[in-house]
Short mmCIF file of C-alpha atoms in Angstrom, two decimals:
data_model
loop_
_atom_site.label_atom_id
_atom_site.label_comp_id
_atom_site.label_asym_id
_atom_site.label_seq_id
_atom_site.Cartn_x
_atom_site.Cartn_y
_atom_site.Cartn_z
CA UNK A 1 36.52 315.03 -79.87
CA UNK A 2 37.24 318.37 -79.86
CA UNK A 3 40.71 320.22 -78.97
CA UNK A 4 39.30 321.46 -75.70
CA UNK A 5 38.03 318.15 -74.83
CA UNK A 6 41.53 316.56 -74.63
CA UNK A 7 42.89 316.25 -70.90
CA UNK A 8 45.64 318.36 -69.59
CA UNK A 9 49.37 316.52 -68.65
CA UNK A 10 48.57 313.57 -71.32
CA UNK A 11 50.64 313.55 -74.02
CA UNK A 12 49.98 314.44 -77.36
CA UNK A 13 51.90 313.54 -80.60
CA UNK A 14 52.72 315.90 -83.21
CA UNK A 15 53.56 315.02 -86.81
CA UNK A 16 55.47 316.71 -89.08
CA UNK A 17 56.02 317.03 -92.93
CA UNK A 18 58.57 319.08 -94.04
CA UNK A 19 59.98 319.35 -98.08
CA UNK A 20 58.95 315.93 -98.27
CA UNK A 21 60.39 315.19 -94.95
CA UNK A 22 58.73 313.14 -91.97
CA UNK A 23 59.39 313.96 -88.44
CA UNK A 24 57.46 312.90 -85.24
CA UNK A 25 57.73 314.88 -81.59
CA UNK A 26 55.58 314.13 -78.61
CA UNK A 27 54.90 316.76 -75.74
CA UNK A 28 52.57 317.30 -72.49
CA UNK A 29 48.97 319.05 -72.80
CA UNK A 30 49.15 322.46 -70.51
CA UNK A 31 46.02 324.23 -72.09
CA UNK A 32 43.32 323.21 -73.60
CA UNK A 33 40.88 326.30 -75.31
CA UNK A 34 37.56 325.98 -77.55
CA UNK A 35 40.12 325.28 -81.19
CA UNK A 36 43.25 325.34 -79.72
CA UNK A 37 45.62 322.76 -77.72
CA UNK A 38 48.84 324.44 -76.48
CA UNK A 39 51.66 321.91 -75.13
CA UNK A 40 55.30 322.38 -73.49
CA UNK A 41 57.59 324.28 -75.40
CA UNK A 42 58.99 321.90 -78.08
CA UNK A 43 63.17 322.92 -77.90
CA UNK A 44 66.17 321.39 -77.41
CA UNK A 45 68.32 323.63 -74.58
CA UNK A 46 67.50 327.51 -75.37
CA UNK A 47 66.25 326.27 -78.98
CA UNK A 48 63.17 326.52 -79.60
CA UNK A 49 61.77 324.63 -82.88
CA UNK A 50 59.67 326.74 -85.09
CA UNK A 51 57.09 325.74 -87.42
CA UNK A 52 57.14 327.01 -90.95
CA UNK A 53 53.58 328.36 -93.01
CA UNK A 54 54.59 325.30 -95.43
CA UNK A 55 54.61 322.70 -92.83
CA UNK A 56 51.77 319.90 -92.56
CA UNK A 57 50.93 319.35 -88.71
CA UNK A 58 49.31 316.51 -87.87
CA UNK A 59 48.47 315.63 -83.92
CA UNK A 60 47.46 312.57 -82.50
CA UNK A 61 45.80 312.33 -79.55
CA UNK A 62 45.41 309.15 -77.37
CA UNK A 63 43.11 308.85 -74.06
CA UNK A 64 43.04 305.08 -72.86
CA UNK A 65 42.02 302.38 -75.61
CA UNK A 66 40.86 305.37 -77.83
CA UNK A 67 43.16 307.59 -80.26
CA UNK A 68 42.08 310.52 -82.51
CA UNK A 69 43.69 312.14 -84.98
CA UNK A 70 43.14 316.06 -86.45
CA UNK A 71 45.26 316.68 -90.03
CA UNK A 72 46.48 319.62 -91.20
CA UNK A 73 45.98 321.86 -88.02
CA UNK A 74 48.04 325.18 -87.55
CA UNK A 75 51.14 325.56 -85.30
CA UNK A 76 53.04 328.02 -83.79
CA UNK A 77 54.14 329.55 -79.75
CA UNK A 78 51.57 331.26 -78.01
CA UNK A 79 52.13 332.91 -74.43
CA UNK A 80 49.95 332.20 -71.89
CA UNK A 81 50.70 333.90 -67.65
CA UNK A 82 54.42 335.28 -68.84
CA UNK A 83 55.34 331.14 -70.30
CA UNK A 84 55.78 330.27 -74.06
CA UNK A 85 53.84 327.17 -74.96
CA UNK A 86 53.58 325.24 -78.08
CA UNK A 87 50.04 325.66 -79.63
CA UNK A 88 47.63 323.90 -82.58
CA UNK A 89 44.26 324.94 -83.69
CA UNK A 90 41.92 323.65 -85.75
CA UNK A 91 38.16 324.05 -85.45
CA UNK A 92 37.05 320.20 -86.92
CA UNK A 93 36.74 317.36 -84.95
CA UNK A 94 39.25 314.57 -84.73
CA UNK A 95 39.09 311.35 -86.66
CA UNK A 96 39.16 308.47 -84.33
CA UNK A 97 42.06 306.84 -85.82
CA UNK A 98 43.65 303.00 -85.38
CA UNK A 99 47.40 303.31 -86.09
CA UNK A 100 47.95 300.04 -86.65
CA UNK A 101 45.40 300.29 -89.73
CA UNK A 102 47.65 302.72 -91.03
CA UNK A 103 48.25 301.53 -94.39
CA UNK A 104 51.35 298.75 -94.45
CA UNK A 105 53.20 297.27 -97.38
CA UNK A 106 54.91 294.54 -96.80
CA UNK A 107 59.08 294.79 -98.08
CA UNK A 108 60.69 291.53 -96.87
CA UNK A 109 64.10 292.61 -97.38
CA UNK A 110 66.99 292.22 -95.52
CA UNK A 111 68.98 294.85 -94.86
CA UNK A 112 71.35 296.27 -91.72
CA UNK A 113 70.31 297.99 -88.97
CA UNK A 114 71.78 299.91 -86.82
CA UNK A 115 71.22 300.41 -82.69
CA UNK A 116 72.99 303.04 -79.93
CA UNK A 117 74.42 301.47 -76.96
CA UNK A 118 75.78 304.33 -74.27
CA UNK A 119 78.40 303.77 -71.81
CA UNK A 120 75.71 305.64 -68.59
CA UNK A 121 78.36 305.65 -65.86
CA UNK A 122 80.32 307.33 -68.95
CA UNK A 123 77.77 309.53 -69.95
CA UNK A 124 76.56 310.57 -65.98
CA UNK A 125 80.26 311.65 -65.95
CA UNK A 126 80.54 313.63 -68.45
CA UNK A 127 77.52 315.52 -67.43
CA UNK A 128 79.02 316.13 -64.65
CA UNK A 129 81.71 317.65 -66.18
CA UNK A 130 79.71 319.27 -68.50
CA UNK A 131 77.95 321.37 -66.11
CA UNK A 132 80.82 322.70 -64.19
CA UNK A 133 82.76 323.46 -67.50
CA UNK A 134 79.50 325.39 -68.46
CA UNK A 135 79.39 327.42 -65.16
CA UNK A 136 82.83 328.31 -65.59
CA UNK A 137 83.52 329.28 -68.92
CA UNK A 138 81.07 330.51 -72.07
CA UNK A 139 82.41 329.80 -75.20
CA UNK A 140 81.63 326.56 -77.64
CA UNK A 141 83.95 323.44 -76.70
CA UNK A 142 84.14 321.86 -79.75
CA UNK A 143 86.42 318.62 -77.89
CA UNK A 144 83.26 318.72 -75.49
CA UNK A 145 80.95 317.44 -78.43
CA UNK A 146 83.95 315.06 -79.44
CA UNK A 147 83.86 313.52 -75.17
CA UNK A 148 79.87 313.58 -75.51
CA UNK A 149 80.37 311.03 -78.52
CA UNK A 150 82.28 308.51 -76.93
CA UNK A 151 80.17 308.16 -74.65
CA UNK A 152 77.99 306.47 -77.55
CA UNK A 153 78.74 303.30 -79.31
CA UNK A 154 76.61 302.39 -83.36
CA UNK A 155 76.26 298.52 -83.34
CA UNK A 156 74.79 297.02 -86.94
CA UNK A 157 72.55 294.01 -86.68
CA UNK A 158 71.13 291.70 -89.80
CA UNK A 159 67.47 292.23 -89.90
CA UNK A 160 64.56 292.03 -92.01
CA UNK A 161 62.46 294.87 -92.96
CA UNK A 162 59.07 292.65 -92.40
CA UNK A 163 56.33 295.65 -93.53
CA UNK A 164 56.37 300.09 -93.76
CA UNK A 165 53.59 302.45 -93.51
CA UNK A 166 54.50 306.01 -93.22
CA UNK A 167 54.62 305.84 -89.17
CA UNK A 168 56.38 302.89 -89.07
CA UNK A 169 57.90 299.63 -89.98
CA UNK A 170 57.95 296.06 -88.63
CA UNK A 171 61.87 294.66 -87.91
CA UNK A 172 62.94 290.80 -87.56
CA UNK A 173 66.63 291.04 -85.22
CA UNK A 174 68.36 288.51 -82.99
CA UNK A 175 69.25 291.43 -81.12
CA UNK A 176 67.57 292.11 -78.21
CA UNK A 177 66.08 295.68 -77.75
CA UNK A 178 64.53 297.88 -75.21
CA UNK A 179 61.21 299.74 -75.85
CA UNK A 180 62.51 303.63 -76.77
CA UNK A 181 65.56 301.96 -77.91
CA UNK A 182 66.27 304.02 -81.07
CA UNK A 183 67.18 302.24 -84.56
CA UNK A 184 68.18 303.42 -87.88
CA UNK A 185 68.69 302.13 -91.71
CA UNK A 186 68.02 302.03 -95.35
CA UNK A 187 66.98 300.23 -97.82
CA UNK A 188 66.87 300.77 -101.85
CA UNK A 189 64.21 300.69 -104.05
CA UNK A 190 63.89 300.63 -107.78
CA UNK A 191 62.19 303.46 -108.82
CA UNK A 192 62.72 306.22 -105.99
CA UNK A 193 66.32 305.20 -104.82
CA UNK A 194 67.85 304.90 -100.94
CA UNK A 195 65.09 305.62 -98.29
CA UNK A 196 66.54 306.35 -95.39
CA UNK A 197 64.85 305.84 -91.86
CA UNK A 198 65.33 306.63 -87.71
CA UNK A 199 62.63 304.65 -85.31
CA UNK A 200 61.71 304.08 -82.15
CA UNK A 201 61.16 300.97 -80.82
CA UNK A 202 57.34 300.73 -79.50
CA UNK A 203 56.97 296.66 -79.71
CA UNK A 204 58.66 293.63 -79.16
CA UNK A 205 57.68 290.20 -79.82
CA UNK A 206 59.14 286.80 -79.65
CA UNK A 207 59.42 286.13 -83.44
CA UNK A 208 58.81 282.97 -85.48
CA UNK A 209 59.92 284.30 -88.43
CA UNK A 210 62.85 281.65 -89.86
CA UNK A 211 66.65 282.46 -87.57
CA UNK A 212 65.68 285.60 -86.14
CA UNK A 213 64.71 285.87 -82.11
CA UNK A 214 62.70 288.96 -81.85
CA UNK A 215 59.90 291.49 -83.97
CA UNK A 216 59.95 294.82 -82.70
CA UNK A 217 57.32 297.60 -84.32
CA UNK A 218 58.76 300.55 -84.36
CA UNK A 219 57.78 304.39 -84.96
CA UNK A 220 59.51 306.33 -86.84
CA UNK A 221 61.02 309.76 -85.75
CA UNK A 222 62.45 310.55 -89.43
CA UNK A 223 62.14 309.13 -92.75
CA UNK A 224 63.42 310.59 -96.22
CA UNK A 225 61.27 312.20 -98.89
CA UNK A 226 60.61 309.70 -101.16
CA UNK A 227 59.09 306.76 -98.02
CA UNK A 228 55.17 308.47 -98.66
CA UNK A 229 56.14 307.64 -102.96
CA UNK A 230 57.35 303.77 -102.55
CA UNK A 231 54.20 303.18 -100.16
CA UNK A 232 52.20 304.57 -102.28
CA UNK A 233 53.26 302.69 -105.51
CA UNK A 234 54.09 299.44 -103.49
CA UNK A 235 50.36 299.87 -102.44
CA UNK A 236 49.21 300.91 -106.12
CA UNK A 237 50.91 297.40 -107.29
CA UNK A 238 49.79 295.25 -104.88
CA UNK A 239 46.21 296.12 -105.44
CA UNK A 240 46.62 295.80 -109.01
CA UNK A 241 47.94 292.46 -108.39
CA UNK A 242 44.95 291.53 -106.46
CA UNK A 243 42.78 292.35 -108.83
CA UNK A 244 44.34 290.27 -111.31
CA UNK A 245 43.92 287.54 -109.11
CA UNK A 246 40.51 287.66 -108.91
CA UNK A 247 39.83 287.37 -112.43
#
């Protein structure tokens, strides 16, 4: 598949590697042409995300049950009919991609997972106050950040990290979460120190693992820089062990 064969209105996943850290964002396809796809501007309020020349950018497109991936595309901002969009350029064909086939390494380590619980009623009330406040006061108010933070509560839950890849991880937990809920966790490695991960739940299954009630498939939003090195080293060790067993 080429970029201009994508359908307008479909989501596009964007994976960014910057200084060893991995980030994932999703945006809607707004325009396609030969060698280029444009998406809704990736921004937080008035701050537009800027791609750096040193970034490594991969994009993933899905249509029904098929997925394609373009590696190391060029990213930037363009203007169409007076409106700004983020755009990605590549003359290459996308590779057929199966996320579940991304190499996972077994971990089997106990850890503490933190997830977010928010007070929906309190958050709505705060948003109404903040909107009115923004119409009256133009100076930054640090108290507003504190008030918003109080709408959220962070809860720790025991878990087991079953396996991990560069795209995501499998977790066993007792707490019932929903697709889209976000979790974070740290785990200690022998050679690469502590690796921190932030992820979003994309799949929940009833668990048959010991006393844990649920198994979660999670897709990473952000990870620390040493994750790729850790996975490569674990893969190398597991392949070597498999070869030794065959001898």
